[in-house]
CSV table of C-alpha atoms and ligand atoms in Angstrom, one decimal:
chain,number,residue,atom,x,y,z
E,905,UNK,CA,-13.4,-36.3,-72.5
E,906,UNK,CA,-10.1,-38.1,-72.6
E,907,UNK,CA,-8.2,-40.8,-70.8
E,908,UNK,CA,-5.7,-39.6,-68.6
E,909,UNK,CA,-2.6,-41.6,-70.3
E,910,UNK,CA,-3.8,-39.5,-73.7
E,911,UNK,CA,-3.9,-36.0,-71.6
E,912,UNK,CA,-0.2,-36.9,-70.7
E,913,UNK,CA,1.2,-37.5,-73.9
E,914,UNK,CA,-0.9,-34.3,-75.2
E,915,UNK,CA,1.5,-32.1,-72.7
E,916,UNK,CA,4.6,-34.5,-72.9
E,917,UNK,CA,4.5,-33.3,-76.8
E,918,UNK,CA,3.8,-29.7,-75.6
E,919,UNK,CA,6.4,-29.0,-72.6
E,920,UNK,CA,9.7,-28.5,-73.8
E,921,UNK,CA,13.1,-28.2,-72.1
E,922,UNK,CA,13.2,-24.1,-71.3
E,923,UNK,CA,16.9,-23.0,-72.4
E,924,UNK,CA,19.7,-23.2,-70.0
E,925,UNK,CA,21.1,-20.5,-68.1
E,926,UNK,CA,23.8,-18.8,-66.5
E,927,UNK,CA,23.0,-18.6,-62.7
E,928,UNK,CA,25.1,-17.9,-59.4
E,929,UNK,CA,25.3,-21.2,-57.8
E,930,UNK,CA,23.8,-21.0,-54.8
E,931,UNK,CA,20.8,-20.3,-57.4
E,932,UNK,CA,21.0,-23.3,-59.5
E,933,UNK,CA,20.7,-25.7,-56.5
E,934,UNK,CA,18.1,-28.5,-57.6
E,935,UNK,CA,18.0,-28.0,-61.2
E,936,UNK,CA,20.7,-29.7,-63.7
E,937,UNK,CA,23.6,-28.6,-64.9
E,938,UNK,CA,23.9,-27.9,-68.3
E,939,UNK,CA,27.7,-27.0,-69.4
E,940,UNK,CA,30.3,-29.3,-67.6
E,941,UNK,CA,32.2,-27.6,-64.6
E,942,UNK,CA,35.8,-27.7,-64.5
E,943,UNK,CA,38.4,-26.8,-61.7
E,944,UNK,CA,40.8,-24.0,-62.2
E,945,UNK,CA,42.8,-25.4,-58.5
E,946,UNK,CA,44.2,-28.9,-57.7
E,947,UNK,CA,42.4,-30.6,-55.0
E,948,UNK,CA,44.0,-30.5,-52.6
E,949,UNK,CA,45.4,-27.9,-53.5
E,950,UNK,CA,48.7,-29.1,-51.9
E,951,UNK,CA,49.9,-31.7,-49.6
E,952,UNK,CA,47.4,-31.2,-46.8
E,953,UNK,CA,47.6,-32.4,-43.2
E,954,UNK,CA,44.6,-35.1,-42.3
E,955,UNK,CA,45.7,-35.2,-38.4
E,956,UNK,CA,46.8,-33.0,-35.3
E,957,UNK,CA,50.0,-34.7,-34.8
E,958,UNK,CA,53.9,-34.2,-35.8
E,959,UNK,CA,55.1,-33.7,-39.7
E,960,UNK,CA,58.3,-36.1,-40.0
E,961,UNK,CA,60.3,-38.0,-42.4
E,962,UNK,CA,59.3,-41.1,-42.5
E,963,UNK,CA,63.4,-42.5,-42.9
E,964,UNK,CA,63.6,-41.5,-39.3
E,965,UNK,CA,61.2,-43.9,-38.2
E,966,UNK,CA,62.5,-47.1,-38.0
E,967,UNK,CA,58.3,-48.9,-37.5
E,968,UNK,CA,57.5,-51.8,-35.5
E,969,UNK,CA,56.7,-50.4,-32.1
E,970,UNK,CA,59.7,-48.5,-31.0
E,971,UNK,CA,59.8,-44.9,-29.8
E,972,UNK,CA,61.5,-41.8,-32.1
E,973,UNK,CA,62.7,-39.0,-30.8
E,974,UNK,CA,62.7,-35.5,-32.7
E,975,UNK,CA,63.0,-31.8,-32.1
E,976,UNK,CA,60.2,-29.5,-32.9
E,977,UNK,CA,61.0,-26.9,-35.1
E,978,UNK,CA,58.0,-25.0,-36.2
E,979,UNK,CA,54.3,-25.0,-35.4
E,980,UNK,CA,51.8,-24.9,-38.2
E,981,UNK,CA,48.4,-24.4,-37.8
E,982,UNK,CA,45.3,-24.5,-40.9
E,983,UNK,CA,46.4,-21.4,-43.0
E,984,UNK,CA,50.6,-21.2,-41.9
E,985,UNK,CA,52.7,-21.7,-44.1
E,986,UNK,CA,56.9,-22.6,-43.5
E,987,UNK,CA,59.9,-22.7,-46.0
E,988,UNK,CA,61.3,-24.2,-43.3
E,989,UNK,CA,62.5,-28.2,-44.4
E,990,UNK,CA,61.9,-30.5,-42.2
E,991,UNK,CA,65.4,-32.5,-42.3
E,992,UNK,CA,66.4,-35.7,-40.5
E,993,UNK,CA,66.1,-35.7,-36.7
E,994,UNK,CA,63.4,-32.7,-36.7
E,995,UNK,CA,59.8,-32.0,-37.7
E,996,UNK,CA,57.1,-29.5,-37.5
E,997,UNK,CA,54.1,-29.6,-34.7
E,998,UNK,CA,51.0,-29.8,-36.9
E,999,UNK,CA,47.4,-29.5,-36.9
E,1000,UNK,CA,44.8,-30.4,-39.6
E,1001,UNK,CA,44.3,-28.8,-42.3
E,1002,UNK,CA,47.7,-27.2,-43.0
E,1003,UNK,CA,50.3,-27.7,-45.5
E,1004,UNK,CA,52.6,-30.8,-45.2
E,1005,UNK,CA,56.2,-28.4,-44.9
E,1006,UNK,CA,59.4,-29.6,-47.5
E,1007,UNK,CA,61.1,-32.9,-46.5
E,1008,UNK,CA,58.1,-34.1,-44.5
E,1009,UNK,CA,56.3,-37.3,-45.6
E,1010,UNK,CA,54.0,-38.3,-42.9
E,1011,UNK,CA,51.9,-38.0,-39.8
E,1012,UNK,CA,52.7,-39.4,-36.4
E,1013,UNK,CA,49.4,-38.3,-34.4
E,1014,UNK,CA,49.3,-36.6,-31.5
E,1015,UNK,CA,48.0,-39.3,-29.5
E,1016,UNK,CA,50.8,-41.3,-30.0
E,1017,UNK,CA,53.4,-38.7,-28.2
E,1018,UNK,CA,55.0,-40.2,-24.6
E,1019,UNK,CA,56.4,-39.4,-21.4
E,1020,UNK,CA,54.3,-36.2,-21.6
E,1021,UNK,CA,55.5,-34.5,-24.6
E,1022,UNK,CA,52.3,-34.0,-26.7
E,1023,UNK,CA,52.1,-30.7,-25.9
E,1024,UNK,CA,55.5,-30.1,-27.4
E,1025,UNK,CA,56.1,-27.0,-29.6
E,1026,UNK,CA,58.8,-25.5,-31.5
E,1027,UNK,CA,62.2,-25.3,-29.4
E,1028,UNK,CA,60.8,-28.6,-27.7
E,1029,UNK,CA,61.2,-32.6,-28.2
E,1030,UNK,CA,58.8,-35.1,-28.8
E,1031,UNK,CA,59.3,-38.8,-28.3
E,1032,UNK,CA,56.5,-40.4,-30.7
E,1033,UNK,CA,55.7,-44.3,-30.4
E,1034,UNK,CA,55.9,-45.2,-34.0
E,1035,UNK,CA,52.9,-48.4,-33.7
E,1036,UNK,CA,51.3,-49.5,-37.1
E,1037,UNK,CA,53.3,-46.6,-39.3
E,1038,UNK,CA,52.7,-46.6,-42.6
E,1039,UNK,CA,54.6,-44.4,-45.4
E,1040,UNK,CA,52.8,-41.3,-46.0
E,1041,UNK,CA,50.7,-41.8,-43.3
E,1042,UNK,CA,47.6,-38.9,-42.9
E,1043,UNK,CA,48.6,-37.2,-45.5
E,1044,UNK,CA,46.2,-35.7,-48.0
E,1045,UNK,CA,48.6,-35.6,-51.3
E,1046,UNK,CA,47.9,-32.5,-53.5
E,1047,UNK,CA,45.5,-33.1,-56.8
E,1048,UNK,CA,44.5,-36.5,-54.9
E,1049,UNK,CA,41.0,-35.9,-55.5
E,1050,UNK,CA,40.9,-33.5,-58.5
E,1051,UNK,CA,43.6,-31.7,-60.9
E,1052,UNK,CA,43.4,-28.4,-61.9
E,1053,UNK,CA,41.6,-28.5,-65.5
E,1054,UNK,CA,39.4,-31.4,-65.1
E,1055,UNK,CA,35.6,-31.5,-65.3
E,1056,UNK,CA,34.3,-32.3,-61.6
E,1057,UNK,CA,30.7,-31.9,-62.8
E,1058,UNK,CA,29.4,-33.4,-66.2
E,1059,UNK,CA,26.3,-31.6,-68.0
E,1060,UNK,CA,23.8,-33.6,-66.3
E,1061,UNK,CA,24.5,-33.3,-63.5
E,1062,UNK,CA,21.8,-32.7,-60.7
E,1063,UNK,CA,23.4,-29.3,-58.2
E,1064,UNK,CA,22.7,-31.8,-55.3
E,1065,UNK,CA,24.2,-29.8,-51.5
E,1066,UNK,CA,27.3,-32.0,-52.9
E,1067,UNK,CA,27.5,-30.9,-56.6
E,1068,UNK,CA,27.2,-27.3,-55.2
E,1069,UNK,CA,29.9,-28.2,-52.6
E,1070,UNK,CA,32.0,-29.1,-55.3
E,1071,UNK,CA,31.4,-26.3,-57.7
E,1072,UNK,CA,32.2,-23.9,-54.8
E,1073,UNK,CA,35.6,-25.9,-54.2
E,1074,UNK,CA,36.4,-26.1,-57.8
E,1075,UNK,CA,35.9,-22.3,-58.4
E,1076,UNK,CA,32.7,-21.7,-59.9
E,1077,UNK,CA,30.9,-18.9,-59.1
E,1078,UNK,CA,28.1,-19.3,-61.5
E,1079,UNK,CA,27.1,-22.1,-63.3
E,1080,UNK,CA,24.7,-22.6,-66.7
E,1081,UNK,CA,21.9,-24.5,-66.1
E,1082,UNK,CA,18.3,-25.7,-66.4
E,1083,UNK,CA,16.4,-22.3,-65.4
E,1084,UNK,CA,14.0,-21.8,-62.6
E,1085,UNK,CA,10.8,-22.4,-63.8
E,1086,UNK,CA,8.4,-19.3,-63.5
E,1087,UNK,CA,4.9,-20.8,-62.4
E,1088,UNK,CA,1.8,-18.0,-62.2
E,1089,UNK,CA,-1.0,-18.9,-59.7
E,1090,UNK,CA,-4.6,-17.3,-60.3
E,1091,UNK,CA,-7.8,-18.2,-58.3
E,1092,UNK,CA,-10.8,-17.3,-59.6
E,1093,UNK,CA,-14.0,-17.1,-57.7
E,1094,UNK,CA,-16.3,-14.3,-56.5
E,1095,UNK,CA,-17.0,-15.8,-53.4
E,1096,UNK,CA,-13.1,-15.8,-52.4
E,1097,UNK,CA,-11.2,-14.1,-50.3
E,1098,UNK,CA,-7.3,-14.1,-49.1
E,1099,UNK,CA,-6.6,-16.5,-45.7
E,1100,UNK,CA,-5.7,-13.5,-43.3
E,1101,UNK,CA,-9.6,-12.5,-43.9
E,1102,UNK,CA,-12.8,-14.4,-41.8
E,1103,UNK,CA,-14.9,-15.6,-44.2
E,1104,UNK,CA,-18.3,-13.9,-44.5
E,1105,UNK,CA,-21.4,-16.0,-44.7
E,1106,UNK,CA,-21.3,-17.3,-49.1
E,1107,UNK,CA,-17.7,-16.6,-48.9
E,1108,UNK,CA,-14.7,-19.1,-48.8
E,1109,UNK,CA,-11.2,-18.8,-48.2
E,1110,UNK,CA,-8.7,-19.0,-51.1
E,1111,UNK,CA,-6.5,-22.2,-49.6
E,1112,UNK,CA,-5.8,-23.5,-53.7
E,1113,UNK,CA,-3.4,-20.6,-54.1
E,1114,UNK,CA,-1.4,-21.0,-51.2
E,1115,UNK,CA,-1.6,-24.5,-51.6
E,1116,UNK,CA,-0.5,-23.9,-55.6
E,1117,UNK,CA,2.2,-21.9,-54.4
E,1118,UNK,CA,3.3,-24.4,-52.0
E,1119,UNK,CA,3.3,-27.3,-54.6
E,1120,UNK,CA,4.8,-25.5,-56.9
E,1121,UNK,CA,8.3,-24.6,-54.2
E,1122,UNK,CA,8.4,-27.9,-54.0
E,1123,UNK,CA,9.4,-28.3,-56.9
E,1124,UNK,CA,12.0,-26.0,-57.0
E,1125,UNK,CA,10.3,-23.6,-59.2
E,1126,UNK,CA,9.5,-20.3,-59.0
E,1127,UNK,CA,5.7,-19.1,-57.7
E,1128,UNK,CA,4.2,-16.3,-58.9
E,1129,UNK,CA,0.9,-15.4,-56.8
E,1130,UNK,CA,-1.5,-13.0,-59.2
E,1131,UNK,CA,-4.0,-13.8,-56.2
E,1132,UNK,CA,-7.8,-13.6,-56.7
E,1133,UNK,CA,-10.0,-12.3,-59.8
E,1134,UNK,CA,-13.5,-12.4,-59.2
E,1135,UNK,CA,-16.1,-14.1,-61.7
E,1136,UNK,CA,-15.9,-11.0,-64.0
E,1137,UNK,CA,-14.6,-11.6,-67.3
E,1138,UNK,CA,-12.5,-8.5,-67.3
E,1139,UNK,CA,-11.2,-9.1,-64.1
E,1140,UNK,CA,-10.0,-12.7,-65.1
E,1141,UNK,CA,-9.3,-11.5,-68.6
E,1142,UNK,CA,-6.5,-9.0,-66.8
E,1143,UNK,CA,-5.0,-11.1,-64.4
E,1144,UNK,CA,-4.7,-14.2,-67.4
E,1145,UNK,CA,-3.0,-11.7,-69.6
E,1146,UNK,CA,-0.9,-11.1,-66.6
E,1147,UNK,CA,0.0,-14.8,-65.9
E,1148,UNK,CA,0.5,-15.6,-69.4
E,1149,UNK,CA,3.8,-13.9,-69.2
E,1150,UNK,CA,5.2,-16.9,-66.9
E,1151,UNK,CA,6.5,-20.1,-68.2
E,1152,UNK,CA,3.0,-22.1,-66.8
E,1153,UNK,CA,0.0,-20.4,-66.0
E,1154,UNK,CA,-2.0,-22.0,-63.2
E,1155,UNK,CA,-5.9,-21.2,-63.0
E,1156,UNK,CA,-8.4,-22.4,-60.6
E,1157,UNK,CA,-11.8,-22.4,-60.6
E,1158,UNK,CA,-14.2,-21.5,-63.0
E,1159,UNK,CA,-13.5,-24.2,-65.6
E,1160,UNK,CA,-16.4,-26.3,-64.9
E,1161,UNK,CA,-19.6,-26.3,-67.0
E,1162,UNK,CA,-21.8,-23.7,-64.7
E,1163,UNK,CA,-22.8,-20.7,-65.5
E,1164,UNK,CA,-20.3,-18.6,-64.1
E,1165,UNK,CA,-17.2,-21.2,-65.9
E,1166,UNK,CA,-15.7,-17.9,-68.0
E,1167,UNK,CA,-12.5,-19.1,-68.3
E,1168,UNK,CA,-12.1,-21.7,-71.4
E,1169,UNK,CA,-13.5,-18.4,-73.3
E,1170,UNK,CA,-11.1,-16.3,-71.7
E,1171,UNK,CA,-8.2,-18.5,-72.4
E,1172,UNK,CA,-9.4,-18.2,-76.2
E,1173,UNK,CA,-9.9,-15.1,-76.3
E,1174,UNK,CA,-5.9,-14.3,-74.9
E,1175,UNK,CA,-4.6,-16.5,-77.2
E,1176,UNK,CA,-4.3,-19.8,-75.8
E,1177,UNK,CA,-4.9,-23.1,-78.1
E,1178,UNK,CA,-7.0,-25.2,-76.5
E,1179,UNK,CA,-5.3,-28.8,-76.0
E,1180,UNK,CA,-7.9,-30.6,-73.8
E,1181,UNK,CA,-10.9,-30.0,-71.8
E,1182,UNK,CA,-11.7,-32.7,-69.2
E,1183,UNK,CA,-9.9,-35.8,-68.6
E,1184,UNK,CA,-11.4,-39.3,-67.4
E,1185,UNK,CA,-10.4,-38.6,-63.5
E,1186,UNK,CA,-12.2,-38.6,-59.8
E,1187,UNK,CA,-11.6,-35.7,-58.8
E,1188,UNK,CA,-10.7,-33.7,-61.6
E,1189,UNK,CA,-13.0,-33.9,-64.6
E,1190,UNK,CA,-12.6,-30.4,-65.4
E,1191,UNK,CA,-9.2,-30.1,-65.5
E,1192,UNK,CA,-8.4,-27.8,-68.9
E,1193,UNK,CA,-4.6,-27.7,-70.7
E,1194,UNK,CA,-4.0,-25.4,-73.2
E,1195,UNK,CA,-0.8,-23.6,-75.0
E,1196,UNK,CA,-0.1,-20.0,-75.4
E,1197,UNK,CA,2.9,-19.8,-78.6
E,1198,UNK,CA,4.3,-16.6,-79.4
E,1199,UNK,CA,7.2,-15.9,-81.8
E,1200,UNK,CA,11.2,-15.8,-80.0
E,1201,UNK,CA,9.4,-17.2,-77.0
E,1202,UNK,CA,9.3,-19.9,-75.3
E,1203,UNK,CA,5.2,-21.0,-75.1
E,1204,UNK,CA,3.0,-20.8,-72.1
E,1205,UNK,CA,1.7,-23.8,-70.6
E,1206,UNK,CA,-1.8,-23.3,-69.5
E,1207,UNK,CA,-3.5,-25.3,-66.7
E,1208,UNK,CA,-7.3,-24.6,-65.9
E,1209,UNK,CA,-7.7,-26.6,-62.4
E,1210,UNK,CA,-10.9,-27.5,-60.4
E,1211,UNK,CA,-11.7,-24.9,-58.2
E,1212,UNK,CA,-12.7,-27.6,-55.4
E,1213,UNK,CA,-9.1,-28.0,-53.5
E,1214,UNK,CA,-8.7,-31.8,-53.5
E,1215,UNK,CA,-9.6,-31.7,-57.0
E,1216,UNK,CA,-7.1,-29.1,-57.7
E,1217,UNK,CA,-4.3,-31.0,-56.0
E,1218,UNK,CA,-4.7,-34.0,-57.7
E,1219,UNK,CA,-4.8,-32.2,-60.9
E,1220,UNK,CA,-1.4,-30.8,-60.0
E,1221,UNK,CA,0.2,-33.5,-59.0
E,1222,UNK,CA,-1.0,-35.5,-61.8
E,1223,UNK,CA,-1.0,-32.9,-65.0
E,1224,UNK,CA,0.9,-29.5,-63.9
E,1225,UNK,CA,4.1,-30.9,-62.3
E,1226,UNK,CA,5.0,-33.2,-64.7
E,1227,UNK,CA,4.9,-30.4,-67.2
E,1228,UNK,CA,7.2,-28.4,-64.5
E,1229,UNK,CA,9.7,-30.9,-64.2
E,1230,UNK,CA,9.5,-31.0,-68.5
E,1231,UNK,CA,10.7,-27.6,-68.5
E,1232,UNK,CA,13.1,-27.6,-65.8
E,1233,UNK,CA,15.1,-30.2,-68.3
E,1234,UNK,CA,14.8,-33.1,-65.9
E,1235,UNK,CA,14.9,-36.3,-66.9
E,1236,UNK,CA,11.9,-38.6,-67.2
E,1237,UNK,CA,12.2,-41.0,-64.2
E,1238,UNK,CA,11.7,-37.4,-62.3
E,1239,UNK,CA,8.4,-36.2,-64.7
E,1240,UNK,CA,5.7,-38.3,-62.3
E,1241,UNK,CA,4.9,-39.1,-58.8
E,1242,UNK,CA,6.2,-42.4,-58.0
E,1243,UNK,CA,3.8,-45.3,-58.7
E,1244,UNK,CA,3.6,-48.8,-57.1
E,1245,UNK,CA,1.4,-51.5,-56.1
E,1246,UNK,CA,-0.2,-52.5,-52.3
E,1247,UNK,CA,-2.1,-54.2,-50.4
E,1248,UNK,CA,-5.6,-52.4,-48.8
E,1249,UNK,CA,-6.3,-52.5,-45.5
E,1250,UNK,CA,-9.6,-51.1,-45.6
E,1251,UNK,CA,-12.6,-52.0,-48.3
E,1252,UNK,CA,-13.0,-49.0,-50.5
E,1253,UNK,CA,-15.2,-49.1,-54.1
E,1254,UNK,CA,-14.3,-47.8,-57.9
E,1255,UNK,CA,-16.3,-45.8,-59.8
E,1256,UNK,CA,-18.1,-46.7,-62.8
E,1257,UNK,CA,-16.4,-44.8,-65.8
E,1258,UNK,CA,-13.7,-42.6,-64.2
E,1259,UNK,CA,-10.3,-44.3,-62.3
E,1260,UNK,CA,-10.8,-42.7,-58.8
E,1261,UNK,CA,-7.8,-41.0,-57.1
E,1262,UNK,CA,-8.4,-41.6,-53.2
E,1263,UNK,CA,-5.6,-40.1,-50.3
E,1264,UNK,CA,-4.0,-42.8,-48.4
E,1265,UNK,CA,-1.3,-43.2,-46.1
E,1266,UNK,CA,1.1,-46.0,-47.4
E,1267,UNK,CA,3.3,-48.2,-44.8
E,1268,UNK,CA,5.9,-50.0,-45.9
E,1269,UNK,CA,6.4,-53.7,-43.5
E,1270,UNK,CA,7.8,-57.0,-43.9
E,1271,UNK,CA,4.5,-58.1,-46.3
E,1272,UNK,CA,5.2,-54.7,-48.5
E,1273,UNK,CA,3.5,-51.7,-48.9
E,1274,UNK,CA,0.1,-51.2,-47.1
E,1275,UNK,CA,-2.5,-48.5,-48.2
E,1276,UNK,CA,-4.9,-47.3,-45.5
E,1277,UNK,CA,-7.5,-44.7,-47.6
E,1278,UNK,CA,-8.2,-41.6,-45.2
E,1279,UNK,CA,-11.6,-40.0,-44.5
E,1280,UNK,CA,-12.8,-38.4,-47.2
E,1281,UNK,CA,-16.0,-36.2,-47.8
E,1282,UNK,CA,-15.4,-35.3,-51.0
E,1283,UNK,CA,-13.4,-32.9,-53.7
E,1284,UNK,CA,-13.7,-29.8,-51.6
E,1285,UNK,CA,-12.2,-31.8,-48.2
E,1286,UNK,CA,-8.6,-31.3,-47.7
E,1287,UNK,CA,-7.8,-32.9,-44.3
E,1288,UNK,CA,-7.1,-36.6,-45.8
E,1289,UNK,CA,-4.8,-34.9,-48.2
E,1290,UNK,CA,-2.9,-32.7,-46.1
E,1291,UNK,CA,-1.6,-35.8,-43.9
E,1292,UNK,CA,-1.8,-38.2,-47.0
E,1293,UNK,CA,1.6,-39.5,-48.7
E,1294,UNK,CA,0.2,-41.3,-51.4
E,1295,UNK,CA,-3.2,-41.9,-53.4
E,1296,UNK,CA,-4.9,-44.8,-54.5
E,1297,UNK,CA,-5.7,-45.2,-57.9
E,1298,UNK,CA,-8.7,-47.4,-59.1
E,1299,UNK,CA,-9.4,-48.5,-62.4
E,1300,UNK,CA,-12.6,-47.3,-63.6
E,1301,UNK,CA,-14.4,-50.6,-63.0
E,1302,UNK,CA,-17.1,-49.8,-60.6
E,1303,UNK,CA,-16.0,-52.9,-58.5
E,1304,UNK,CA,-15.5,-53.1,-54.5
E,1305,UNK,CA,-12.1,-54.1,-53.3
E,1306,UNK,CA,-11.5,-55.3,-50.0
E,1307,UNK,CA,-9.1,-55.8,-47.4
E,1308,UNK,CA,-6.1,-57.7,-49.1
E,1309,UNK,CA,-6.4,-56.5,-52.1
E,1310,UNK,CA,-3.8,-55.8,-54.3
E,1311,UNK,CA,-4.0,-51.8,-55.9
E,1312,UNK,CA,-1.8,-49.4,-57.6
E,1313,UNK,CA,-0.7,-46.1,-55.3
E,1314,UNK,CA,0.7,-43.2,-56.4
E,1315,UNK,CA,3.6,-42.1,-53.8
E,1316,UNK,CA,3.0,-38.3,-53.5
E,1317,UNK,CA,5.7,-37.6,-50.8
E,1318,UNK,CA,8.5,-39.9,-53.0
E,1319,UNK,CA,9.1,-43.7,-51.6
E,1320,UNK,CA,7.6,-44.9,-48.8
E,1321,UNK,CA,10.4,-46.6,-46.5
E,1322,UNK,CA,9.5,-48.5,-43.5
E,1323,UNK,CA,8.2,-45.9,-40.9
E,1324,UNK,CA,4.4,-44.5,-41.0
E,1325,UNK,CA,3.9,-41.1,-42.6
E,1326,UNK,CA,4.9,-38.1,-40.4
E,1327,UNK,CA,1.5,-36.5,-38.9
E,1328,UNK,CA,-0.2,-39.8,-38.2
T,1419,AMP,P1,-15.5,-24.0,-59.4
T,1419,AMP,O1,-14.5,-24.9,-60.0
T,1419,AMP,O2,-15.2,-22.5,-59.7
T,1419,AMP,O3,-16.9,-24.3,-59.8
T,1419,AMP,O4,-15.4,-24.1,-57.9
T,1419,AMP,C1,-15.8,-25.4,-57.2
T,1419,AMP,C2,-15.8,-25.2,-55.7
T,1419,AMP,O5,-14.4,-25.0,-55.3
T,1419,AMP,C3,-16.6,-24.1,-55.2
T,1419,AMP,O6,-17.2,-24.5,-54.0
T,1419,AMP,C4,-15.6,-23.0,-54.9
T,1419,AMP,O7,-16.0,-22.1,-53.9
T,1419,AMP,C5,-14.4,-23.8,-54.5
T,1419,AMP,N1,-13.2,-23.1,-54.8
T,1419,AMP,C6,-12.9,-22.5,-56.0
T,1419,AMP,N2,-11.7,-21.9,-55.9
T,1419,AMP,C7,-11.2,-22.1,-54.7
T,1419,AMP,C8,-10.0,-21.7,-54.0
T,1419,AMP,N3,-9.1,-21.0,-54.6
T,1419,AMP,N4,-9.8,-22.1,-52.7
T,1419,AMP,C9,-10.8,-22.8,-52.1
T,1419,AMP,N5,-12.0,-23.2,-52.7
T,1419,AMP,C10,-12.1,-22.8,-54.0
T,1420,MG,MG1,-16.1,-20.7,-59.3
């Protein structure tokens, strides 16, 4: 049995960066871009209009309150285009998004026409009040916020709904970077079967691979459900070889010391290294990490969960995504959950020999963060966890704490701001 800060190094030195990629864009959102992105258009890509209003030189307008008088001679809407100039006396009727036409230099807005006139078109005059006119006035000037040829994105970068917005503007169609991470999920148990069934009476409803599955999208990886395999060594032995093809195999169940707990032999038998069997942890004891290495691939991370659910989420959220957020190149602050201290509300008690990982809801007030623990009947009890947004983690001191005291939480749904957790 090891400590859990030993188990983490173990897979830090085990979970490499996978290699990027080239993906379409729209495929690459959340992961990290890996080859700069560079624009093959200005932006904008030419003097663009910022306001519905009239394109004019700004010589005719003489500024400090008076009133200019033009003729309209052409209307432009987003997508017209004019080689028309706009000379001295005229200008063009204008709405945003269009191209500033030759000889004009600014924007009177519409809201500033008089005497009735902003509804003039072309043919038509317009009498503008000229109040607090600056040169170049609503004007978007071409290359303003890119040129042509410049990187927009540096490797690095995370594709953010922005980055992607950008990559789209700039031209790129595809981009090379950190790959999805493929993620098998098997549940193992002969007394399972799939959620759409009613459970018979000795039989229990798969929730760990949904729940996997679920975890695992979170992340912006990739699930792979291989579904249930009894506790019949061939039948795990066929669905492991099947998940060792993925980038991270998760297992659950059957890793405990009972008589039915096939799979540590199984793993050996496929192949897989054994890195560590049970880790100093309540829930989780169990938890098994192993490595599958091939040659001209990249290795298979390994993860043998506790078949009891809360046990298997807390295992994930402390072993398996770290190791998925290895591979998918991100950088380090981004490995773990979130950790900080708070204050309890409610007495709660260590264990002797194992830190204890207990759901919580975590409020953040005036006096800093607060950490209610939720009912809890034990590993196989899922309803604290499902409504839960952090943990509290004891030491392994045995010891009572009471209201008041000061503890370290793990923030499971990222940082807590000021309101309660959704669902409470
Ligand atoms: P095991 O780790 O296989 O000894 O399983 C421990 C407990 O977790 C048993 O009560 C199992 O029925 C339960 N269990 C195992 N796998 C799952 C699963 N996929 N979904 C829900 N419960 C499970
Ligand atoms: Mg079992």
């Amino acid at each position: 049995m090891i400590d859990l800060a030993d188990a983490l190094a173990l897979i830090e030195q085990r979970a490499e960066p996978l290699p990027p990629r080239r993906q379409r864009l729209l495929d690459a959102c959340g992961r990290t871009l890996a080859v700069p992105v560079v624009a093959d258009v200005d932006s904008p890509p030419w003097d663009r209009a910022m306001m519905d209003g009239f394109a004019l030189r700004g010589d005719d307008v003489a500024g400090g309150g008076g009133v200019v008088e033009l003729d309209v001679v052409v209307d432009l809407a987003a997508g017209d285009v004019t080689s028309l100039e706009i000379r001295s006396g005229s200008c063009a009727r204008i709405m945003t998004g269009a191209p500033i036409p030759r000889g004009a230099d600014a924007i009177i807005p519409v809201e500033l026409a008089i005497d009735g006139t902003s509804a003039a078109h072309a043919g038509m005059k317009v009498r503008l009040r000229d109040e607090r006119f600056r040169a170049g006035q609503h004007i978007a000037r071409q290359g303003a916020a890119f040129r042509r040829g410049e990187t927009v994105l540096t490797a690095g970068t995370p594709l953010t709904a922005g980055a992607v917005g950008l990559a789209a503007e700039a031209g790129a169609t595809h981009v090379v970077a950190t790959p999805q991470v493929c993620v098998a999920i098997l549940s193992t148990g002969s007394e399972l079967v799939p959620p759409e069934a009613v459970p018979n009476f000795g039989q229990t409803r798969n929730s760990n691979g949904p729940m996997i599955a679920a975890a695992v999208r979170l992340l912006a990886a990739e699930p792979i459900s291989l579904g249930i395999a009894a506790d019949k060594p061939e039948a795990i032995r066929a669905a492991v070889a099947q998940g060792l093809a993925a980038d991270v195999l998760v297992l659950s169940g059957g890793v405990s010391a009972g008589d039915l707990d096939l799979v540590p032999e199984i793993f050996r038998q496929c192949g897989v290294e054994k890195v560590f069997h049970k880790v100093r942890l309540k829930p989780g004891k169990p938890v098994y990490f192993g490595v599958l290495r091939r040659d001209h691939v990249a290795p298979t991370l390994v993860f043998g969960l506790p078949g009891n659910p809360a046990s298997s989420l807390v295992c994930f959220d402390l072993f398996t995504r770290p190791a998925i957020q290895m591979l998918a190149g991100l950088p380090r602050d981004d490995w773990h959950l979130p950790r900080s201290r708070a204050r309890l509300t409610a007495a709660t008690k260590a264990a002797p020999g194992r830190p204890v990982y207990l759901p919580c809801t975590l409020v953040r007030s005036a006096d800093g963060l607060t950490a209610t623990p939720l009912p809890w009947t034990g590993s196989s009890d899922l309803v604290g966890l499902a409504t839960a947004n952090g943990m509290i983690a004891l030491a392994a001191d045995g010891g009572r704490y009471e209201p008041g005291d000061e503890v370290e939480v793990v923030m499971t749904r990222g940082p807590v701001t000021n309101a309660p957790a959704p669902g409470r």
